[in-house]
Each structure stands twice: as C-alpha cells, then as structure tokens.
XYZ file of C-alpha atoms in Angstrom:
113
model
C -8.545 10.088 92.645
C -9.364 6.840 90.461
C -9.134 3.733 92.102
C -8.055 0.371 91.148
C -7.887 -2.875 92.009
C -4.786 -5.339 91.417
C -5.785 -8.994 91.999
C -3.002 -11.066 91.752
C -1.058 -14.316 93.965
C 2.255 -13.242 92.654
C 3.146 -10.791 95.603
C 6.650 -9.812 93.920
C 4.509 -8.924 90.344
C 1.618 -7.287 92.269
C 3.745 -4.890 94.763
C 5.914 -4.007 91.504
C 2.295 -2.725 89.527
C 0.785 -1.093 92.530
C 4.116 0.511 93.484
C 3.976 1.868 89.947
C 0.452 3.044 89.742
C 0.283 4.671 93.226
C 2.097 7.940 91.978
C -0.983 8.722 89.594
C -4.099 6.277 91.696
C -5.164 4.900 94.405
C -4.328 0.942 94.721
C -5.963 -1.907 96.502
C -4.397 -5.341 96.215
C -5.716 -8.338 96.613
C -3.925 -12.018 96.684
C -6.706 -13.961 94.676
C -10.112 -14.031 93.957
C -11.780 -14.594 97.208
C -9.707 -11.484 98.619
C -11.106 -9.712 95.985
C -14.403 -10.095 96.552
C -13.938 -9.442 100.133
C -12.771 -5.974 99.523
C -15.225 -5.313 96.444
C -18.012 -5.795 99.337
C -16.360 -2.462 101.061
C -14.576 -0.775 98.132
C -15.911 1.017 95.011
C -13.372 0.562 92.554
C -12.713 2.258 88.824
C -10.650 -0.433 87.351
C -9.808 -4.340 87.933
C -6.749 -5.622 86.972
C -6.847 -9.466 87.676
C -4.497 -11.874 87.065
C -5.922 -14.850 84.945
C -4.434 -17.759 87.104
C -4.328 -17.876 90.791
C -4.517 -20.332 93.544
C -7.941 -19.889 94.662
C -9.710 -19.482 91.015
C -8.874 -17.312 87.822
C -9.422 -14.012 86.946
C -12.472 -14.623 84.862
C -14.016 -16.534 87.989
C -13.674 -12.882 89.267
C -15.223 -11.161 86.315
C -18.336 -13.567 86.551
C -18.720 -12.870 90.703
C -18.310 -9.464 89.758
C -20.785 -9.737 87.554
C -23.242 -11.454 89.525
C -22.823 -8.541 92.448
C -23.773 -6.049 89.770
C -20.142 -4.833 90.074
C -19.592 -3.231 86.214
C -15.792 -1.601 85.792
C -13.592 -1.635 83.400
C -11.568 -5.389 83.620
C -8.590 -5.823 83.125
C -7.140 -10.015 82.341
C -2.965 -10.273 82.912
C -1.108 -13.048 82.011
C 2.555 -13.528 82.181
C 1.507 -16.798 79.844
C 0.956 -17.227 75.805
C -1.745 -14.387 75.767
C -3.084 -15.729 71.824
C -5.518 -17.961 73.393
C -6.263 -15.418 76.497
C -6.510 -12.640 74.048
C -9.406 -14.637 72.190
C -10.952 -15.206 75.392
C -11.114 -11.765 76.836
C -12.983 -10.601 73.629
C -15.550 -12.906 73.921
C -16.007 -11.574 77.407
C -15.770 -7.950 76.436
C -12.488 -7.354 78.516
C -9.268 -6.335 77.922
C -5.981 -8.475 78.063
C -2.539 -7.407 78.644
C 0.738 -9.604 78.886
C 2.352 -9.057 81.913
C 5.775 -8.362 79.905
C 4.066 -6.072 77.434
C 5.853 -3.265 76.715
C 2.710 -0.746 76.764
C 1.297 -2.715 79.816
C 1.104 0.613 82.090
C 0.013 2.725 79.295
C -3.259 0.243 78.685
C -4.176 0.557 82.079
C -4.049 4.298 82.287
C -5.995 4.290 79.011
C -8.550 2.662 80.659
C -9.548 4.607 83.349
C-alpha cells in the first residue's frame, strides 16, 4: 500500500486529511518540519503533503531538507492562505500546490501517487 506523509501543525486539519486518506493509504503525520524529518530518517514514503506555514519552519524548508537527504517524492505544498502567490512559488520549485479548501483537494493527492 502507498504511503504518505501529512506534515502539518494544525492537528484538527491534519487528523481530518489522514482520517480521509487512511481508507485507500497508509498515513504518517507529522506536527512540523522537524517531526518530519525525524520520521523521513525511518520511513520511506510515496507522497509529502506539507503544509506551507508551521511553527517550526515552512513546508518548502521541508522540501529543501528533503532534498538535501536525497529524499525525491512527489511534494505536495497546502495552504489554507491566498494560494496565487504560493501557486507561483511551487512551480518554480517543481511541486504541486493545493488550497486547503479546494474542492478537488483529495482528488490531486490521489492523482499523485
């Protein structure tokens, strides 16, 4: 079974997304970036889905440690914020971005995996 990873420091959003994923994937969460990385040491993932700001960094903080640990999955960038200027930014980095509130926000992450 695929496996992905939902990084995000809204534990209300996070349990929601997992909750709905775990009937077709496996799901590991993670509370911020640091967590993430923690369990990316241990855990071969098929998909990040990171949140773009959290306490302890943002989610392209995480793409660029992933990076740098040779990690190379599909990514994921959510954003319950104005996603114009995200959206830019995650094609310049090669990465998809969904709004949090999109309609088609489940659908784009089982298209990617």
């Amino acid at each position: 079974m695929k496996q992905i990873l939902i990084v995000d420091d809204d534990e209300t959003f996070r349990c929601i997304l997992a909750e709905s994923l775990r009937k077709e994937f496996e799901v590991l969460e993670s509370f911020g970036v640091n967590d993430a990385l923690k369990k990316l040491e241990t855990s071969s993932v098929d998909l990040i889905c990171s949140d773009y700001n959290m306490r302890d960094g943002t989610g392209l903080d995480l793409l660029q440690s992933c990076k740098e640990m040779n990690i190379s999955v599909p990514f994921m960038l959510m954003s319950a914020d104005d996603g114009s200027h995200l959206s830019r930014k995650a094609d310049l980095y090669g990465i998809t971005f969904c709004e949090k509130t999109e309609r088609e926000f489940l659908n784009k992450i089982r298209a990617m995996i």
